Coordinates of C-alpha atoms in Angstrom, one line a residue:
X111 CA 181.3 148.2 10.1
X112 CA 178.8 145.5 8.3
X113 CA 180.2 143.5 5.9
X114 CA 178.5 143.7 2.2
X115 CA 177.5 140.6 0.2
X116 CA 180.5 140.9 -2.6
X117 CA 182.9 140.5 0.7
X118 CA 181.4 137.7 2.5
X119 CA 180.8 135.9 -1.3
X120 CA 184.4 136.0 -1.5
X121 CA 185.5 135.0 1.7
X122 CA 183.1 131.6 0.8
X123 CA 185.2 131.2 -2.7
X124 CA 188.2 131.8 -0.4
X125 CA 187.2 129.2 1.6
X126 CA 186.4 127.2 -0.8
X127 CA 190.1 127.7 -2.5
X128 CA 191.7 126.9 1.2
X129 CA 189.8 123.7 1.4
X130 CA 190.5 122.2 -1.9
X131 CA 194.5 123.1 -0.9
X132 CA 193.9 121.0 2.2
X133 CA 192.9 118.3 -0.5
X134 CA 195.5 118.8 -2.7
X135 CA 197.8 118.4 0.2
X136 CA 196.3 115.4 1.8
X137 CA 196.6 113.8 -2.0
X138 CA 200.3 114.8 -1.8
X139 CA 200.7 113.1 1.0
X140 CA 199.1 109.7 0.1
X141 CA 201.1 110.3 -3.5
X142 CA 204.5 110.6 -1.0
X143 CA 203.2 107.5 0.8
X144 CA 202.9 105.7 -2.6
X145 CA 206.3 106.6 -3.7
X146 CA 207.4 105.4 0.0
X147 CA 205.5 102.3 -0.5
X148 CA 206.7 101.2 -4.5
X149 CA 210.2 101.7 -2.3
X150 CA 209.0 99.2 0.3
X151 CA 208.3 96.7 -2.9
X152 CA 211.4 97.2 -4.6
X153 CA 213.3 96.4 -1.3
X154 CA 210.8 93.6 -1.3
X155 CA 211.4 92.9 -4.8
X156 CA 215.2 92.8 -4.6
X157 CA 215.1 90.9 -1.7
X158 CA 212.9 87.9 -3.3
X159 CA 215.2 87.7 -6.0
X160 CA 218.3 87.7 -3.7
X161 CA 216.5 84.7 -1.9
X162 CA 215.3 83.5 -5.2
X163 CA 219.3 83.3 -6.0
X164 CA 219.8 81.6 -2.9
X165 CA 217.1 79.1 -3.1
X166 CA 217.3 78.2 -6.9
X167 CA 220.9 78.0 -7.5
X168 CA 220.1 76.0 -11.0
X169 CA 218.5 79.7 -12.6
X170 CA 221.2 82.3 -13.2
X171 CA 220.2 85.8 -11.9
X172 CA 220.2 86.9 -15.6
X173 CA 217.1 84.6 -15.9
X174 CA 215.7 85.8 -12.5
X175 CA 216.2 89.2 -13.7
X176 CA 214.5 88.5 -17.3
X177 CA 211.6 87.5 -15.0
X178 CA 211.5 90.7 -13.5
X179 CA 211.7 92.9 -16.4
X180 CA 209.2 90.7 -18.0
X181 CA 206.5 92.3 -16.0
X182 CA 207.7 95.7 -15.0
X183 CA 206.7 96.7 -18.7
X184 CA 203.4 95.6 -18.0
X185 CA 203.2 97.5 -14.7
X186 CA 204.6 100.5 -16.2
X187 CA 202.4 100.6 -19.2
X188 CA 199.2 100.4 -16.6
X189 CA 201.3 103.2 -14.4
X190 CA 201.8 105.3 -17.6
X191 CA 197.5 105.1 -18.2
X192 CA 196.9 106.4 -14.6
X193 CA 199.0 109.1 -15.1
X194 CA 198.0 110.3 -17.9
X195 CA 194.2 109.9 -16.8
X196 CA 195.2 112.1 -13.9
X197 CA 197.0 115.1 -16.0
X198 CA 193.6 115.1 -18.4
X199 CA 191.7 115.5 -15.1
X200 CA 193.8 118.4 -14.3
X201 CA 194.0 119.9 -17.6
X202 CA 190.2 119.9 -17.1
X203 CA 190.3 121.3 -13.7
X204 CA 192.1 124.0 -14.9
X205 CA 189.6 124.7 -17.6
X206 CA 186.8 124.5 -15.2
X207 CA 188.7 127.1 -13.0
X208 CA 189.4 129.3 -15.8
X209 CA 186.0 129.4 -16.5
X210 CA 184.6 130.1 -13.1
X211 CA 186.7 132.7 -13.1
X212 CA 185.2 134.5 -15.7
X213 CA 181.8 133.3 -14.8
X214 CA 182.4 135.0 -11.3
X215 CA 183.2 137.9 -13.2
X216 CA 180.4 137.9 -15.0
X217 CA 177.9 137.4 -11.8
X218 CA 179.8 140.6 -10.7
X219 CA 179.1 142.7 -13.4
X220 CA 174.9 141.7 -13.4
X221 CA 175.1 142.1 -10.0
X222 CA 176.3 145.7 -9.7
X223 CA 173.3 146.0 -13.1
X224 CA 170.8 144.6 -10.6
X225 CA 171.8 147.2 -8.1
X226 CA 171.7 149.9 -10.5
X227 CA 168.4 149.0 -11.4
X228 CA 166.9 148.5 -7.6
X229 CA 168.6 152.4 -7.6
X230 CA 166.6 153.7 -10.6
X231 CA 163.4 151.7 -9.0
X232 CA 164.0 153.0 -5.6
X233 CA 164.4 156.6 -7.2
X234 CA 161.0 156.2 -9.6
X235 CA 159.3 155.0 -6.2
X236 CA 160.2 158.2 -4.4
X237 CA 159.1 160.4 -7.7
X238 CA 155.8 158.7 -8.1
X239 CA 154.9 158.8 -4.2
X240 CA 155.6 162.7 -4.1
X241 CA 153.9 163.7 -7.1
X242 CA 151.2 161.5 -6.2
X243 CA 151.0 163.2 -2.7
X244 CA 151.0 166.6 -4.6
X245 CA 148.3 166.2 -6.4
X246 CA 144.8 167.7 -5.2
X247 CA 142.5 165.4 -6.7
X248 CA 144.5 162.4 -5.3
X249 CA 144.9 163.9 -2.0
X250 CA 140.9 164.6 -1.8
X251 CA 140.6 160.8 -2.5
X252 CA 142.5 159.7 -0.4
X253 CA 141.1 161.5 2.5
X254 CA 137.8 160.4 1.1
X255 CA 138.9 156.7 1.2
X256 CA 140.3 157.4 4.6
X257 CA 137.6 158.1 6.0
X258 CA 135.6 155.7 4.3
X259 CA 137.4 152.9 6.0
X260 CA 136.9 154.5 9.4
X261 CA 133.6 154.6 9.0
X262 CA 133.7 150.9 7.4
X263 CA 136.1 149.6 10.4
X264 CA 133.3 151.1 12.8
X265 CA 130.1 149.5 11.3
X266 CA 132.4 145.7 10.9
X267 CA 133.0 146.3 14.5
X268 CA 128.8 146.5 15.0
X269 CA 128.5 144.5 12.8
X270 CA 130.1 141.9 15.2
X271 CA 128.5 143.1 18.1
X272 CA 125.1 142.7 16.2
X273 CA 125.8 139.3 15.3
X274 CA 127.1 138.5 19.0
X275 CA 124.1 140.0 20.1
X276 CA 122.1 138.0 18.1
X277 CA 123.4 134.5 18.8
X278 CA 123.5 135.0 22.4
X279 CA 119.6 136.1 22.7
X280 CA 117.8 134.6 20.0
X281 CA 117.6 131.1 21.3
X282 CA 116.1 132.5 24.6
X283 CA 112.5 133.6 21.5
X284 CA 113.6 129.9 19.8
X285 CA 113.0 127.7 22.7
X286 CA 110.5 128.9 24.2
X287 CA 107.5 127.1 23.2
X288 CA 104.6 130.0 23.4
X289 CA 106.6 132.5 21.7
X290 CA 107.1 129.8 19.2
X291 CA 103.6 128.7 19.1
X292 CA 102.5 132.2 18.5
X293 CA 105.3 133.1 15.9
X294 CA 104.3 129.9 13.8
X295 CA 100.4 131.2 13.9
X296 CA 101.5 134.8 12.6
X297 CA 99.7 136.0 15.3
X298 CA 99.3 139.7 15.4
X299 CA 99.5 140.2 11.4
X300 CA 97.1 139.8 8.8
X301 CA 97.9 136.4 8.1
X302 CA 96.5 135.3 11.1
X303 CA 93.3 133.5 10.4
X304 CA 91.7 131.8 14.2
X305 CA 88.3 133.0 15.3
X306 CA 86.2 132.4 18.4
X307 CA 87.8 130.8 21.5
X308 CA 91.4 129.7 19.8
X309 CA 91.3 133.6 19.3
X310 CA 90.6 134.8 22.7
X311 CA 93.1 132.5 24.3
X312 CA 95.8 133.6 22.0
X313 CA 95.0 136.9 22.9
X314 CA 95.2 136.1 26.4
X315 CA 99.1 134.4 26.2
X316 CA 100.2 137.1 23.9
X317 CA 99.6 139.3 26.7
X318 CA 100.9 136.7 29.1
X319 CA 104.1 137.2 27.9
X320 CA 104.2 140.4 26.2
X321 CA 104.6 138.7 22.8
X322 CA 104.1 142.2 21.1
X323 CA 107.6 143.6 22.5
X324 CA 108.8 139.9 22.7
X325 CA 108.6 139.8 18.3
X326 CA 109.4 143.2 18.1
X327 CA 112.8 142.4 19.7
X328 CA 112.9 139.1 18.0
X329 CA 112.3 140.8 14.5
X330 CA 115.2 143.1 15.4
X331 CA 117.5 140.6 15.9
X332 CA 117.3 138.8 13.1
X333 CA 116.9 141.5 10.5
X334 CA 119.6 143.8 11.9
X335 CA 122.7 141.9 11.0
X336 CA 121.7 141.4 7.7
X337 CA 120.5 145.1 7.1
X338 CA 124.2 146.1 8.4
X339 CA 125.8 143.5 5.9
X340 CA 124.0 145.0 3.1
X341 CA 125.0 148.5 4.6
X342 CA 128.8 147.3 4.5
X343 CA 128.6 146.0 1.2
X344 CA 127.5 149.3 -0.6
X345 CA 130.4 150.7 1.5
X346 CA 132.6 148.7 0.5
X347 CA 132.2 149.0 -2.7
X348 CA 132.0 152.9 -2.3
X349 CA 135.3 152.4 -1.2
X350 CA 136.8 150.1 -4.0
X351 CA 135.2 152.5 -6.9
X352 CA 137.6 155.0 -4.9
X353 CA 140.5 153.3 -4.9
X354 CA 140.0 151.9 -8.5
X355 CA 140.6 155.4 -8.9
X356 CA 143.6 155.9 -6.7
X357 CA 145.2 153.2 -8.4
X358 CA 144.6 154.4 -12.0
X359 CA 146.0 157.7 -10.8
X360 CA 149.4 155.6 -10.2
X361 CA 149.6 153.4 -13.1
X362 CA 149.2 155.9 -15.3
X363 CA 151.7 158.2 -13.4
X364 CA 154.1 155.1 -13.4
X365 CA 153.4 154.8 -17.4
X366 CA 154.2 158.4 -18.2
X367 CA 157.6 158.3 -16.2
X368 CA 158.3 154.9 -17.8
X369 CA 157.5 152.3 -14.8
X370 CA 157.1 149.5 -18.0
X371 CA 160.5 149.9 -19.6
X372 CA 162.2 149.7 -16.0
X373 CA 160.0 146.5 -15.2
X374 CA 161.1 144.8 -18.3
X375 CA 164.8 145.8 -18.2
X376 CA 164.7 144.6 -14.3
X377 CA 163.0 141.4 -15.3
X378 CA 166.2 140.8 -18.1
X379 CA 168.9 141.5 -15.8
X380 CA 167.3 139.2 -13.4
X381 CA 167.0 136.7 -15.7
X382 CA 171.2 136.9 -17.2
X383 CA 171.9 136.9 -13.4
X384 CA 170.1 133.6 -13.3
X385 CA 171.7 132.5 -15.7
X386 CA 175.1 133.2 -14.8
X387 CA 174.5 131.6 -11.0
X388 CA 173.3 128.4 -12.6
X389 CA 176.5 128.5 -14.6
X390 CA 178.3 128.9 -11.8
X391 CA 176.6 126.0 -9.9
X392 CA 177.4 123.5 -12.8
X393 CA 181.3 124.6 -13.1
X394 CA 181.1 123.7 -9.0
X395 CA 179.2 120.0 -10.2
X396 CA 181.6 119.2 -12.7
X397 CA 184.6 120.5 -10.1
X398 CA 183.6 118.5 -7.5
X399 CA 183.2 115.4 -9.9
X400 CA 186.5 116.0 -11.2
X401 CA 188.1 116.2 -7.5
X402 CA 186.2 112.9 -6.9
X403 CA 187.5 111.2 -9.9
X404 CA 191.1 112.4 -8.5
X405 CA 190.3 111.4 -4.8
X406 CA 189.4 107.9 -6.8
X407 CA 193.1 107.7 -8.4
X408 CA 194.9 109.0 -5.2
X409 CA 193.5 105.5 -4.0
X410 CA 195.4 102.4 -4.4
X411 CA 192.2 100.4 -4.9
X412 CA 191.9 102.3 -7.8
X413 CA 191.1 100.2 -11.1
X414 CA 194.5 101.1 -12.7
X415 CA 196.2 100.1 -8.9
X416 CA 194.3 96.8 -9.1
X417 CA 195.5 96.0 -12.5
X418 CA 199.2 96.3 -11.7
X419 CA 198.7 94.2 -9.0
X420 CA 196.9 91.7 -11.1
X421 CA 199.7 91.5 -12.8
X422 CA 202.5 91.8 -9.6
X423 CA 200.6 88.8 -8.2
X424 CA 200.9 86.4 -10.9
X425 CA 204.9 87.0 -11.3
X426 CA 204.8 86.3 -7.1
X427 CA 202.5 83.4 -8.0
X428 CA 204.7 81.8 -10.9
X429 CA 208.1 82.5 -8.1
X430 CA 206.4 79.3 -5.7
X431 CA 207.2 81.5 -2.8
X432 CA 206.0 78.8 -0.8
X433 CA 208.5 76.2 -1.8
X434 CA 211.3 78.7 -1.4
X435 CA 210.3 79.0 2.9
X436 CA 209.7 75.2 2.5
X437 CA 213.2 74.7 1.7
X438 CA 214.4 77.5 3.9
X439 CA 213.1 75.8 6.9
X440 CA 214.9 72.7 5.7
X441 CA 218.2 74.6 5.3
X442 CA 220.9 74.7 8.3
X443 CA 222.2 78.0 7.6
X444 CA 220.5 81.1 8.9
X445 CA 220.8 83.3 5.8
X446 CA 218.0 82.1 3.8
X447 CA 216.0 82.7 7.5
X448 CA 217.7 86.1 7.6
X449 CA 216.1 87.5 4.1
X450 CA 212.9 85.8 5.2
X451 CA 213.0 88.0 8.2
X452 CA 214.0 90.6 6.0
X453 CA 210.7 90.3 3.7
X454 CA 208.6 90.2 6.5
X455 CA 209.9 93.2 7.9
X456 CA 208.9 95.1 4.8
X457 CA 205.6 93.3 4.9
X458 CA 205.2 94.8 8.1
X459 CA 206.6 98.2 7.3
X460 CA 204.0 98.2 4.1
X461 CA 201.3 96.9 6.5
X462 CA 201.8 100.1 9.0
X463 CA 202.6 102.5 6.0
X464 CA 199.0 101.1 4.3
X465 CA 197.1 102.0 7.9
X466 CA 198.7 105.2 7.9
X467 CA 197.4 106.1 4.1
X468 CA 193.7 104.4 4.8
X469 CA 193.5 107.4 7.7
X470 CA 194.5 109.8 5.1
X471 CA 192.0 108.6 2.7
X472 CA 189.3 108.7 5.5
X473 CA 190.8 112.8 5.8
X474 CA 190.7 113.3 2.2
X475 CA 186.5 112.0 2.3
X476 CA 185.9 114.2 4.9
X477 CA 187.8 117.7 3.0
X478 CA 185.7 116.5 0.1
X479 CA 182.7 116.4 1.9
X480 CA 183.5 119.6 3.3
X481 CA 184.6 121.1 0.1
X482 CA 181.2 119.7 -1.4
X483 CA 179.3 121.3 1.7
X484 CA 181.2 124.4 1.2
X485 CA 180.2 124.7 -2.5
X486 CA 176.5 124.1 -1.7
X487 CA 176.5 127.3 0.7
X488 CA 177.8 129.0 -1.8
X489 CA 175.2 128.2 -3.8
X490 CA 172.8 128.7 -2.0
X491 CA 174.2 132.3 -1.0
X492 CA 174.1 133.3 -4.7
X493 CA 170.5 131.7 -5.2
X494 CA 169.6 134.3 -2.0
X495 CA 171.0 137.2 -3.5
X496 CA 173.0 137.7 -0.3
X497 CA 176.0 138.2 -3.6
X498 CA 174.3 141.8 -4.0
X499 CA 175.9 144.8 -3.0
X500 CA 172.9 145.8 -1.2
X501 CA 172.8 142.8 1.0
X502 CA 174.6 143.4 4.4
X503 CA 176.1 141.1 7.4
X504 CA 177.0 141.8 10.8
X505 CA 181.2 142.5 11.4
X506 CA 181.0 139.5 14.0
X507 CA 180.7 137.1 11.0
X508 CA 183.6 135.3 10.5
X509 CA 183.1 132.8 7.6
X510 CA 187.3 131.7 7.0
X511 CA 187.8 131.2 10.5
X512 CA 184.3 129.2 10.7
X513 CA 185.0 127.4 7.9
X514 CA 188.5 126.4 8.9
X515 CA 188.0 125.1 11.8
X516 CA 184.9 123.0 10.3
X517 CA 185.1 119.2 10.9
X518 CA 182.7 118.3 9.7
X519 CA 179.2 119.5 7.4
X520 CA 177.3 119.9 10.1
X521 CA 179.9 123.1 11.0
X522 CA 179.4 124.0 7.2
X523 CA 176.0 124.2 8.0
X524 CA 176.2 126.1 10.8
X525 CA 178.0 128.5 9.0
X526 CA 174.9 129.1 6.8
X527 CA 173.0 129.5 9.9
X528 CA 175.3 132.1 11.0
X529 CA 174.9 133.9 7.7
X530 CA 171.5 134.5 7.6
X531 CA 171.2 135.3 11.1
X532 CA 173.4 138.0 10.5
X533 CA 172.0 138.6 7.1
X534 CA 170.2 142.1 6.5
X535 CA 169.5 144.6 4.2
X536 CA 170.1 148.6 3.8
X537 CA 168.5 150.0 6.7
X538 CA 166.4 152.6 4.3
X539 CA 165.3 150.2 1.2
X540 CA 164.9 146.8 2.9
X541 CA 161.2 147.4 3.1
X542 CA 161.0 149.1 0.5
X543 CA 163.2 146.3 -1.8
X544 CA 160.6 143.3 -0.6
X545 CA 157.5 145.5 -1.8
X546 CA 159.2 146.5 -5.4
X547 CA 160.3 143.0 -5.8
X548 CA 156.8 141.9 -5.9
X549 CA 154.8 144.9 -6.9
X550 CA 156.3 148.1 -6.4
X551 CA 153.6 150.2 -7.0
X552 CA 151.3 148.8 -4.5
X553 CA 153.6 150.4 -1.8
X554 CA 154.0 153.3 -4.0
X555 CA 150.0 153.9 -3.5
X556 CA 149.9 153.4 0.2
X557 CA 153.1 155.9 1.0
X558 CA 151.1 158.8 -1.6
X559 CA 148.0 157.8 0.2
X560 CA 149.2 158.1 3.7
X561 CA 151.1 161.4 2.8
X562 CA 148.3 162.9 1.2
X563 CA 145.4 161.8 3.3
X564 CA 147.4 164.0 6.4
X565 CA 148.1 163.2 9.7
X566 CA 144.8 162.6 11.2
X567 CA 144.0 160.0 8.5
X568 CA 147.2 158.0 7.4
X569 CA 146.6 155.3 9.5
X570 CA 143.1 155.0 8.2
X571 CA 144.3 155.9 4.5
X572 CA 147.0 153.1 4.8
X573 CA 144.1 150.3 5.6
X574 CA 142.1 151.2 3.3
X575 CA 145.1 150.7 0.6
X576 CA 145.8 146.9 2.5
X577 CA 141.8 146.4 2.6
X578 CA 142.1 146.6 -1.5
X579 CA 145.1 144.6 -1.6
X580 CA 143.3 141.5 0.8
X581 CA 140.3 141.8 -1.9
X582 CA 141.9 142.4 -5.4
X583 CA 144.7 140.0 -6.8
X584 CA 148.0 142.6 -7.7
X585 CA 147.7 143.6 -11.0
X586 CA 151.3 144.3 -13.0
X587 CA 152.6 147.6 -13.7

């Protein structure tokens, strides 16, 4: 069974929800690796004070430890900023996401309008073709315009053989330099003026090479074509003052069953439907900047990161940690070498953990980009109208299971591929929905005509309606 365009526009936001949940969880995890990492440093911490103890047995550990809560305010006061800065991004998410939500809600309900009105459209169509059809005086025209453009199709088409005819003959008369010797003379009219001998010998070639008949063919083929184009343009304008008159028929049919109101209230549901998709699009902009700004604190080359360990720095710069391994080198006993040992261990440990997070960041680019991607299908998909009920998609379309396995946005784009390959409309009004979405009545004319004109003629009655159309710019109804 096809799928329908409100389906397949939620399995895109569902999509869209899983993906920013992949997010969310690679965040956690870089948020667990921070916490793992600010454990690292403590150990750290505690250990450079323990060696700090053993190294600078002139400074009590109360002093050391005044060191260290001299700064930890500082760090914590930075910490306290970031974290604040990422609850008032998430207060704001939420607001975003309450919004969409009632903005998707919104696109729902002027969608199903939209419908409704392609419905009473659809139905109008259908009342104006029958009546049309019904009515004597329009089916006499349109059997009269019928077989007006049979009769115009036939004299085109000789028209073209004329003109064929012509260029493929005349320049057999044009080069030939008797014929044109005696052309230019007017010979055999009353313009010619020669006596005497000039006369007789012109007589003589005329008759040489049958001149007569020669100019009598030559007149022929230049003066037909033209005559026939002259033909074909009262004819065709026979046939226009006909359907002029076709078309009045229907406009003033669609008038009396209300054809204007329906434009104009199609024309303002089309517009608030606008309007809600472009509302939509922004709350997706200002979403995706949001989840960018919290991609940007997740990292710990974030500015509020980099301050605190500004400020970490210059407590490890005023501690001379390279005096303290001086002196532990100079030392005989291994225990000062033991918590050296020790601190490079967590180095090392805080080295790997770092890796680990920087191929988690890399992860979280590449869901954003994805979520990003994802957001511009949808998009696009509501810019399409593929939202509308009326818009269908084959059952082999799987869009969650596309979309999760996507790596990438090229696979995001594929998936929009896959949509509109499997993108259709309903099997009795697609036609119909393309003509009424640009002018409806023109196809309204051509049906009548074609039904009216009967069997023998709706091919004919159907051209002649497309021959006004090539010639006339659409007027509105």
């Amino acid at each position: 069974m096809p799928l329908t365009g409100p389906q397949v526009h939620q399995q895109l936001l569902t999509a869209q929800a899983g993906q920013q949940n992949r997010l969310q969880q690679a965040r956690q995890q870089i948020q667990n690796a921070d916490q793992q990492r600010e454990q690292l440093e403590q150990q750290r911490d505690h250990t450079m004070v323990e060696l700090a103890e053993y190294f600078l047995p002139e400074l009590t550990p109360d002093a050391v430890r005044t060191t260290w809560q001299e700064i930890r305010p500082t760090i914590n006061e930075i910490l306290h900023r970031k974290e604040q800065a990422v609850d008032d991004l998430r207060q704001q998410l939420d607001q975003i996401a309450l919004q969409h939500g009632h903005a998707e809600q919104t696109l729902a309900e002027w969608n199903a309008q939209h419908d409704l009105i392609e419905e009473e459209i659809e139905s109008l169509v259908a009342t104006i073709e029958s009546r049309l059809a019904a009515d004597p005086k329009f089916a006499q025209l349109s059997e009269q315009a019928a077989r007006a453009e049979a009769a115009l199709e036939r004299a085109e088409d000789n028209l073209n053989e004329a003109d064929q005819d012509a260029a493929r003959k005349l320049p057999a008369y044009e080069e030939s330099d008797l014929f044109t010797y005696l052309k230019d003379r007017d010979f055999g009219t009353g313009q010619y003026k020669p006596r005497g001998m000039t006369r007789r010998i012109d007589r003589w070639l005329a008759k040489l090479i049958g001149y007569q008949q020669a100019k009598r063919n030559y007149d022929f083929l230049k003066s037909t074509p033209e005559s026939m184009r002259q033909i074909i343009a009262e004819d065709r304008a026979a046939l226009n003052t006909v359907m002029a008159e076709l078309e009045r028929m229907r406009d003033d049919l669609a008038r009396e069953l209300g054809a204007d109101a329906l434009k104009v209230r199609r024309q303002q549901i089309t517009a608030d439907r606008n309007q809600a998709t472009d509302t939509l699009n922004k709350l997706d902009q200002q979403s995706e900047q949001i989840q960018r700004e919290l991609n940007a604190l997740a990292d710990r080359h974030c500015d509020y990161y980099q301050k605190a360990i500004a400020a970490f720095r210059g407590m490890i710069e005023r501690s001379d940690t390279r005096a303290l391994q001086q002196r532990a080198r100079q030392t005989v006993s291994l225990t000062d070498d033991q918590i050296i040992a020790r601190m490079n261990g967590l180095e090392s440990e805080i080295g790997q953990l770092d890796a680990t997070v920087a191929g988690w960041r890399n992860q979280i680019e590449t869901h954003q980009q994805i979520f990003e991607a994802i957001g511009r299908l949808i998009q696009r998909f509501r810019s399409a109208g593929f939202a509308s009920g009326r818009c269908l998609f084959a059952d082999s379309l799987d869009v969650l299971g596309s979309l999760a396995r996507a790596d990438d946005t090229y696979d995001v784009e594929a998936v929009w591929d896959q949509i509109r390959r499997t993108q259709s409309w309903g099997p009795s009004t697609m036609d119909r929905i393309t003509e009424v979405a640009t002018h409806p009545m023109t196809q309204v004319l051509l049906n009548a005509m074609a039904s009216a004109a009967g069997a023998a003629l709706q091919e004919h009655a159907r051209r002649a309606g497309h021959r006004r159309n090539r010639h006339y710019p659409r007027r509105p109804w």
